[in-house]
Amino acid sequence: MAESQKIKELISSERIAARITELGAEIAADYSGKELVLVGVLKGSFLFMADLARAIPGHDVLIDFLGLASYGDASNSSGVVQITADLTKPIAGKHVLIVEDIVDTGLTMEYLLENLRTRHPASVRLCSLLHKPERAVKQVQIDYLGFTVPDLFVVGYGLDYAQRYRNLPFIGVLE
Ligand code: 5GP
């Protein structure tokens, strides 16, 4: 309990659920009749992926994950990104939708989009739960966006601080 008192709620679990229902409907309509590969970026996207996948019921969906490590200090990504765990299947000819927790500077997603495009998917788009536009260094196109957040360090609903707080059901700010 002591730990959760340090977190100020920014986006409630109800707002997250409602927005994901809308995103799921939009994605299902856009990919109607097409098989879709959802690619979750570990670890931050694990809850978003679980809820988003269930918001696209009845759709032909494959689920895969990859792990990325971006180098830099705690609050600044350097743009040097390493794939720490790769996809389990090739994506050539597939419609790929990246499922990410947050786009901050945009450096990580710029790297990943470029990397996945070299594998010749039929298409590749980005779905991010959060976007911090004030911190953008690279302008990456977010095709499906949950929420825009201010320039604050957010945790919860998959997002961590030193590997903690991922299990909070809401998005909050560390005080
Ligand atoms: P970018 O390359 O866009 O600067 O950063 C991408 C990664 O930095 C995200 O996938 C996330 O892991 C981490 N990140 C950026 N901002 C935040 C934040 O406010 N909270 C947390 N927990 N992680 C963040």
PDB file of C-alpha atoms and ligand atoms in Angstrom:
ATOM      1  CA  MET A   1       0.000   0.000   0.000  1.00  0.00           C
ATOM      2  CA  ALA A   2       2.790   2.407   0.861  1.00  0.00           C
ATOM      3  CA  GLU A   3       4.109   2.135  -2.702  1.00  0.00           C
ATOM      4  CA  SER A   4       0.822   2.909  -4.433  1.00  0.00           C
ATOM      5  CA  GLN A   5       0.425   6.094  -2.363  1.00  0.00           C
ATOM      6  CA  LYS A   6       3.341   7.604  -4.280  1.00  0.00           C
ATOM      7  CA  ILE A   7       1.497   7.328  -7.592  1.00  0.00           C
ATOM      8  CA  LYS A   8      -0.960   9.937  -8.794  1.00  0.00           C
ATOM      9  CA  GLU A   9      -3.580   8.554 -11.176  1.00  0.00           C
ATOM     10  CA  LEU A  10      -3.528  10.131 -14.620  1.00  0.00           C
ATOM     11  CA  ILE A  11      -5.676   7.750 -16.696  1.00  0.00           C
ATOM     12  CA  SER A  12      -8.114   5.432 -14.923  1.00  0.00           C
ATOM     13  CA  SER A  13      -8.550   1.772 -15.787  1.00  0.00           C
ATOM     14  CA  GLU A  14     -12.106   2.592 -16.965  1.00  0.00           C
ATOM     15  CA  ARG A  15     -10.836   5.196 -19.446  1.00  0.00           C
ATOM     16  CA  ILE A  16      -8.170   2.777 -20.677  1.00  0.00           C
ATOM     17  CA  ALA A  17     -10.759   0.028 -21.210  1.00  0.00           C
ATOM     18  CA  ALA A  18     -13.160   2.353 -23.034  1.00  0.00           C
ATOM     19  CA  ARG A  19     -10.437   3.658 -25.357  1.00  0.00           C
ATOM     20  CA  ILE A  20      -9.199   0.144 -26.135  1.00  0.00           C
ATOM     21  CA  THR A  21     -12.738  -0.897 -27.103  1.00  0.00           C
ATOM     22  CA  GLU A  22     -12.773   2.007 -29.599  1.00  0.00           C
ATOM     23  CA  LEU A  23      -9.307   1.172 -30.944  1.00  0.00           C
ATOM     24  CA  GLY A  24     -10.282  -2.492 -31.357  1.00  0.00           C
ATOM     25  CA  ALA A  25     -13.370  -1.566 -33.383  1.00  0.00           C
ATOM     26  CA  GLU A  26     -11.310   0.768 -35.586  1.00  0.00           C
ATOM     27  CA  ILE A  27      -8.611  -1.852 -36.174  1.00  0.00           C
ATOM     28  CA  ALA A  28     -11.151  -4.611 -36.900  1.00  0.00           C
ATOM     29  CA  ALA A  29     -12.849  -2.377 -39.500  1.00  0.00           C
ATOM     30  CA  ASP A  30      -9.558  -1.284 -41.127  1.00  0.00           C
ATOM     31  CA  TYR A  31      -8.239  -4.844 -41.419  1.00  0.00           C
ATOM     32  CA  SER A  32     -11.566  -6.409 -42.362  1.00  0.00           C
ATOM     33  CA  GLY A  33     -10.990  -9.668 -44.262  1.00  0.00           C
ATOM     34  CA  LYS A  34      -7.233  -9.531 -43.655  1.00  0.00           C
ATOM     35  CA  GLU A  35      -5.123 -11.653 -41.356  1.00  0.00           C
ATOM     36  CA  LEU A  36      -3.308  -9.419 -38.884  1.00  0.00           C
ATOM     37  CA  VAL A  37      -0.112  -9.999 -36.914  1.00  0.00           C
ATOM     38  CA  LEU A  38      -0.038  -8.073 -33.644  1.00  0.00           C
ATOM     39  CA  VAL A  39       3.586  -7.529 -32.589  1.00  0.00           C
ATOM     40  CA  GLY A  40       3.911  -6.533 -28.941  1.00  0.00           C
ATOM     41  CA  VAL A  41       7.042  -4.788 -27.706  1.00  0.00           C
ATOM     42  CA  LEU A  42       8.117  -6.314 -24.398  1.00  0.00           C
ATOM     43  CA  LYS A  43       7.796  -5.753 -21.625  1.00  0.00           C
ATOM     44  CA  GLY A  44       5.743  -2.578 -21.489  1.00  0.00           C
ATOM     45  CA  SER A  45       3.001  -3.646 -23.905  1.00  0.00           C
ATOM     46  CA  PHE A  46       1.998  -6.914 -22.253  1.00  0.00           C
ATOM     47  CA  LEU A  47      -1.239  -5.684 -20.653  1.00  0.00           C
ATOM     48  CA  PHE A  48      -2.160  -3.446 -23.587  1.00  0.00           C
ATOM     49  CA  MET A  49      -1.641  -6.397 -25.947  1.00  0.00           C
ATOM     50  CA  ALA A  50      -3.824  -8.670 -23.810  1.00  0.00           C
ATOM     51  CA  ASP A  51      -6.688  -6.165 -23.759  1.00  0.00           C
ATOM     52  CA  LEU A  52      -6.326  -4.955 -27.350  1.00  0.00           C
ATOM     53  CA  ALA A  53      -6.306  -8.509 -28.740  1.00  0.00           C
ATOM     54  CA  ARG A  54      -9.542  -9.196 -26.870  1.00  0.00           C
ATOM     55  CA  ALA A  55     -11.064  -6.010 -28.302  1.00  0.00           C
ATOM     56  CA  ILE A  56     -10.729  -7.506 -31.798  1.00  0.00           C
ATOM     57  CA  PRO A  57     -12.825 -10.654 -31.273  1.00  0.00           C
ATOM     58  CA  GLY A  58     -13.721 -12.691 -34.290  1.00  0.00           C
ATOM     59  CA  HIS A  59     -10.796 -11.262 -36.248  1.00  0.00           C
ATOM     60  CA  ASP A  60      -8.079 -13.480 -37.678  1.00  0.00           C
ATOM     61  CA  VAL A  61      -5.190 -12.402 -35.443  1.00  0.00           C
ATOM     62  CA  LEU A  62      -1.733 -13.837 -34.832  1.00  0.00           C
ATOM     63  CA  ILE A  63       0.179 -12.674 -31.757  1.00  0.00           C
ATOM     64  CA  ASP A  64       3.930 -12.311 -31.511  1.00  0.00           C
ATOM     65  CA  PHE A  65       6.311 -10.345 -29.313  1.00  0.00           C
ATOM     66  CA  LEU A  66       9.785  -8.921 -29.498  1.00  0.00           C
ATOM     67  CA  GLY A  67      12.075  -7.429 -26.916  1.00  0.00           C
ATOM     68  CA  LEU A  68      13.949  -4.166 -27.389  1.00  0.00           C
ATOM     69  CA  ALA A  69      16.575  -2.501 -25.254  1.00  0.00           C
ATOM     70  CA  SER A  70      17.307   1.158 -25.882  1.00  0.00           C
ATOM     71  CA  TYR A  71      20.464   2.609 -24.537  1.00  0.00           C
ATOM     72  CA  GLY A  72      20.793   5.905 -22.786  1.00  0.00           C
ATOM     73  CA  ASP A  73      20.289   7.090 -19.244  1.00  0.00           C
ATOM     74  CA  ALA A  74      17.098   6.553 -17.277  1.00  0.00           C
ATOM     75  CA  SER A  75      15.180   9.389 -18.906  1.00  0.00           C
ATOM     76  CA  ASN A  76      16.828   9.863 -22.287  1.00  0.00           C
ATOM     77  CA  SER A  77      16.925   7.305 -25.036  1.00  0.00           C
ATOM     78  CA  SER A  78      20.007   7.550 -27.258  1.00  0.00           C
ATOM     79  CA  GLY A  79      18.412   6.005 -30.314  1.00  0.00           C
ATOM     80  CA  VAL A  80      20.741   3.016 -30.115  1.00  0.00           C
ATOM     81  CA  VAL A  81      18.361   0.095 -29.984  1.00  0.00           C
ATOM     82  CA  GLN A  82      19.047  -3.617 -29.688  1.00  0.00           C
ATOM     83  CA  ILE A  83      16.632  -6.465 -30.356  1.00  0.00           C
ATOM     84  CA  THR A  84      16.935  -8.644 -27.249  1.00  0.00           C
ATOM     85  CA  ALA A  85      14.305 -11.181 -28.323  1.00  0.00           C
ATOM     86  CA  ASP A  86      13.133 -11.504 -31.916  1.00  0.00           C
ATOM     87  CA  LEU A  87       9.829 -12.530 -33.459  1.00  0.00           C
ATOM     88  CA  THR A  88       9.137 -16.254 -33.521  1.00  0.00           C
ATOM     89  CA  LYS A  89       7.877 -16.240 -37.141  1.00  0.00           C
ATOM     90  CA  PRO A  90       8.734 -14.393 -40.374  1.00  0.00           C
ATOM     91  CA  ILE A  91       6.404 -11.515 -41.262  1.00  0.00           C
ATOM     92  CA  ALA A  92       7.024 -11.404 -45.029  1.00  0.00           C
ATOM     93  CA  GLY A  93       3.728 -10.778 -46.804  1.00  0.00           C
ATOM     94  CA  LYS A  94       1.850 -10.226 -43.516  1.00  0.00           C
ATOM     95  CA  HIS A  95      -0.079  -7.224 -42.255  1.00  0.00           C
ATOM     96  CA  VAL A  96       1.778  -6.198 -39.111  1.00  0.00           C
ATOM     97  CA  LEU A  97       0.550  -3.924 -36.345  1.00  0.00           C
ATOM     98  CA  ILE A  98       3.133  -2.969 -33.707  1.00  0.00           C
ATOM     99  CA  VAL A  99       1.619  -2.735 -30.227  1.00  0.00           C
ATOM    100  CA  GLU A 100       3.692  -0.350 -28.090  1.00  0.00           C
ATOM    101  CA  ASP A 101       3.234   1.180 -24.657  1.00  0.00           C
ATOM    102  CA  ILE A 102       4.538   4.714 -25.245  1.00  0.00           C
ATOM    103  CA  VAL A 103       6.191   6.799 -27.942  1.00  0.00           C
ATOM    104  CA  ASP A 104       8.436   9.323 -26.249  1.00  0.00           C
ATOM    105  CA  THR A 105      11.337  10.637 -28.382  1.00  0.00           C
ATOM    106  CA  GLY A 106      10.244   8.324 -31.201  1.00  0.00           C
ATOM    107  CA  LEU A 107      13.762   6.921 -31.606  1.00  0.00           C
ATOM    108  CA  THR A 108      12.836   3.366 -30.589  1.00  0.00           C
ATOM    109  CA  MET A 109       9.861   3.153 -32.938  1.00  0.00           C
ATOM    110  CA  GLU A 110      11.763   4.735 -35.800  1.00  0.00           C
ATOM    111  CA  TYR A 111      14.326   1.952 -35.452  1.00  0.00           C
ATOM    112  CA  LEU A 112      11.724  -0.798 -35.169  1.00  0.00           C
ATOM    113  CA  LEU A 113       9.600   0.391 -38.088  1.00  0.00           C
ATOM    114  CA  GLU A 114      12.687   0.495 -40.290  1.00  0.00           C
ATOM    115  CA  ASN A 115      13.841  -2.913 -39.082  1.00  0.00           C
ATOM    116  CA  LEU A 116      10.461  -4.578 -39.700  1.00  0.00           C
ATOM    117  CA  ARG A 117      10.126  -2.991 -43.157  1.00  0.00           C
ATOM    118  CA  THR A 118      13.335  -4.757 -44.245  1.00  0.00           C
ATOM    119  CA  ARG A 119      11.495  -8.052 -43.629  1.00  0.00           C
ATOM    120  CA  HIS A 120       8.987  -7.221 -46.402  1.00  0.00           C
ATOM    121  CA  PRO A 121       5.647  -7.319 -44.605  1.00  0.00           C
ATOM    122  CA  ALA A 122       2.539  -6.513 -46.694  1.00  0.00           C
ATOM    123  CA  SER A 123       2.078  -3.520 -44.383  1.00  0.00           C
ATOM    124  CA  VAL A 124       3.333  -2.254 -41.052  1.00  0.00           C
ATOM    125  CA  ARG A 125       1.510   0.187 -38.796  1.00  0.00           C
ATOM    126  CA  LEU A 126       1.894   1.382 -35.232  1.00  0.00           C
ATOM    127  CA  CYS A 127      -0.602   1.289 -32.363  1.00  0.00           C
ATOM    128  CA  SER A 128       0.649   3.027 -29.214  1.00  0.00           C
ATOM    129  CA  LEU A 129      -1.252   3.362 -25.974  1.00  0.00           C
ATOM    130  CA  LEU A 130       0.498   6.632 -25.106  1.00  0.00           C
ATOM    131  CA  HIS A 131       2.305   9.477 -26.857  1.00  0.00           C
ATOM    132  CA  LYS A 132       4.391  12.247 -25.315  1.00  0.00           C
ATOM    133  CA  PRO A 133       4.539  14.740 -28.207  1.00  0.00           C
ATOM    134  CA  GLU A 134       6.542  17.318 -26.244  1.00  0.00           C
ATOM    135  CA  ARG A 135       9.545  14.977 -26.240  1.00  0.00           C
ATOM    136  CA  ALA A 136       9.520  14.056 -29.936  1.00  0.00           C
ATOM    137  CA  VAL A 137      12.919  13.926 -31.621  1.00  0.00           C
ATOM    138  CA  LYS A 138      11.723  11.793 -34.536  1.00  0.00           C
ATOM    139  CA  GLN A 139       8.228  12.183 -35.936  1.00  0.00           C
ATOM    140  CA  VAL A 140       6.861   8.675 -36.196  1.00  0.00           C
ATOM    141  CA  GLN A 141       3.371   8.137 -37.502  1.00  0.00           C
ATOM    142  CA  ILE A 142       1.135   6.608 -34.837  1.00  0.00           C
ATOM    143  CA  ASP A 143      -1.739   5.037 -36.754  1.00  0.00           C
ATOM    144  CA  TYR A 144      -3.760   4.142 -33.651  1.00  0.00           C
ATOM    145  CA  LEU A 145      -3.248   6.147 -30.459  1.00  0.00           C
ATOM    146  CA  GLY A 146      -4.770   5.648 -27.029  1.00  0.00           C
ATOM    147  CA  PHE A 147      -3.913   8.870 -25.211  1.00  0.00           C
ATOM    148  CA  THR A 148      -1.603  11.859 -25.410  1.00  0.00           C
ATOM    149  CA  VAL A 149       0.223  12.496 -22.137  1.00  0.00           C
ATOM    150  CA  PRO A 150       2.207  15.480 -20.834  1.00  0.00           C
ATOM    151  CA  ASP A 151       5.978  15.373 -20.382  1.00  0.00           C
ATOM    152  CA  LEU A 152       5.903  13.381 -17.143  1.00  0.00           C
ATOM    153  CA  PHE A 153       7.320   9.958 -16.294  1.00  0.00           C
ATOM    154  CA  VAL A 154       4.332   7.628 -16.294  1.00  0.00           C
ATOM    155  CA  VAL A 155       4.020   4.143 -14.826  1.00  0.00           C
ATOM    156  CA  GLY A 156       1.404   1.422 -14.530  1.00  0.00           C
ATOM    157  CA  TYR A 157      -0.601  -0.712 -16.942  1.00  0.00           C
ATOM    158  CA  GLY A 158       2.610  -2.345 -18.178  1.00  0.00           C
ATOM    159  CA  LEU A 159       4.936   0.637 -17.792  1.00  0.00           C
ATOM    160  CA  ASP A 160       7.634   0.408 -15.158  1.00  0.00           C
ATOM    161  CA  TYR A 161      10.022   2.366 -13.063  1.00  0.00           C
ATOM    162  CA  ALA A 162      13.013   0.091 -12.349  1.00  0.00           C
ATOM    163  CA  GLN A 163      10.797  -2.904 -13.266  1.00  0.00           C
ATOM    164  CA  ARG A 164       8.124  -2.002 -10.728  1.00  0.00           C
ATOM    165  CA  TYR A 165       4.542  -0.743 -11.033  1.00  0.00           C
ATOM    166  CA  ARG A 166       3.798  -2.693 -14.235  1.00  0.00           C
ATOM    167  CA  ASN A 167       0.874  -4.365 -12.466  1.00  0.00           C
ATOM    168  CA  LEU A 168      -1.038  -1.165 -11.642  1.00  0.00           C
ATOM    169  CA  PRO A 169      -4.390  -1.250 -13.480  1.00  0.00           C
ATOM    170  CA  PHE A 170      -4.195   2.499 -14.277  1.00  0.00           C
ATOM    171  CA  ILE A 171      -1.618   4.927 -15.689  1.00  0.00           C
ATOM    172  CA  GLY A 172      -0.119   7.170 -13.064  1.00  0.00           C
ATOM    173  CA  VAL A 173       2.697   9.596 -12.406  1.00  0.00           C
ATOM    174  CA  LEU A 174       5.461   8.944  -9.938  1.00  0.00           C
ATOM    175  CA  GLU A 175       5.529  11.746  -7.421  1.00  0.00           C
TER     176      GLU A 175
HETATM  177  P1  5GP B   1      11.561   6.561 -27.113  1.00  0.00           P
HETATM  178  O1  5GP B   1      12.568   5.823 -27.926  1.00  0.00           O
HETATM  179  O2  5GP B   1      10.289   6.895 -27.877  1.00  0.00           O
HETATM  180  O3  5GP B   1      12.149   7.775 -26.474  1.00  0.00           O
HETATM  181  O4  5GP B   1      11.203   5.690 -25.863  1.00  0.00           O
HETATM  182  C1  5GP B   1      10.567   4.520 -25.940  1.00  0.00           C
HETATM  183  C2  5GP B   1      10.639   3.739 -24.651  1.00  0.00           C
HETATM  184  O5  5GP B   1      11.053   4.500 -23.505  1.00  0.00           O
HETATM  185  C3  5GP B   1       9.250   3.255 -24.315  1.00  0.00           C
HETATM  186  O6  5GP B   1       8.938   2.069 -24.994  1.00  0.00           O
HETATM  187  C4  5GP B   1       9.345   3.073 -22.819  1.00  0.00           C
HETATM  188  O7  5GP B   1       9.890   1.803 -22.554  1.00  0.00           O
HETATM  189  C5  5GP B   1      10.316   4.131 -22.365  1.00  0.00           C
HETATM  190  N1  5GP B   1       9.599   5.310 -21.848  1.00  0.00           N
HETATM  191  C6  5GP B   1       9.488   6.516 -22.412  1.00  0.00           C
HETATM  192  N2  5GP B   1       8.759   7.351 -21.657  1.00  0.00           N
HETATM  193  C7  5GP B   1       8.379   6.635 -20.571  1.00  0.00           C
HETATM  194  C8  5GP B   1       7.588   6.950 -19.401  1.00  0.00           C
HETATM  195  O8  5GP B   1       7.059   8.049 -19.181  1.00  0.00           O
HETATM  196  N3  5GP B   1       7.431   5.937 -18.505  1.00  0.00           N
HETATM  197  C9  5GP B   1       7.977   4.700 -18.674  1.00  0.00           C
HETATM  198  N4  5GP B   1       7.740   3.802 -17.730  1.00  0.00           N
HETATM  199  N5  5GP B   1       8.725   4.377 -19.758  1.00  0.00           N
HETATM  200  C10 5GP B   1       8.912   5.343 -20.696  1.00  0.00           C
END
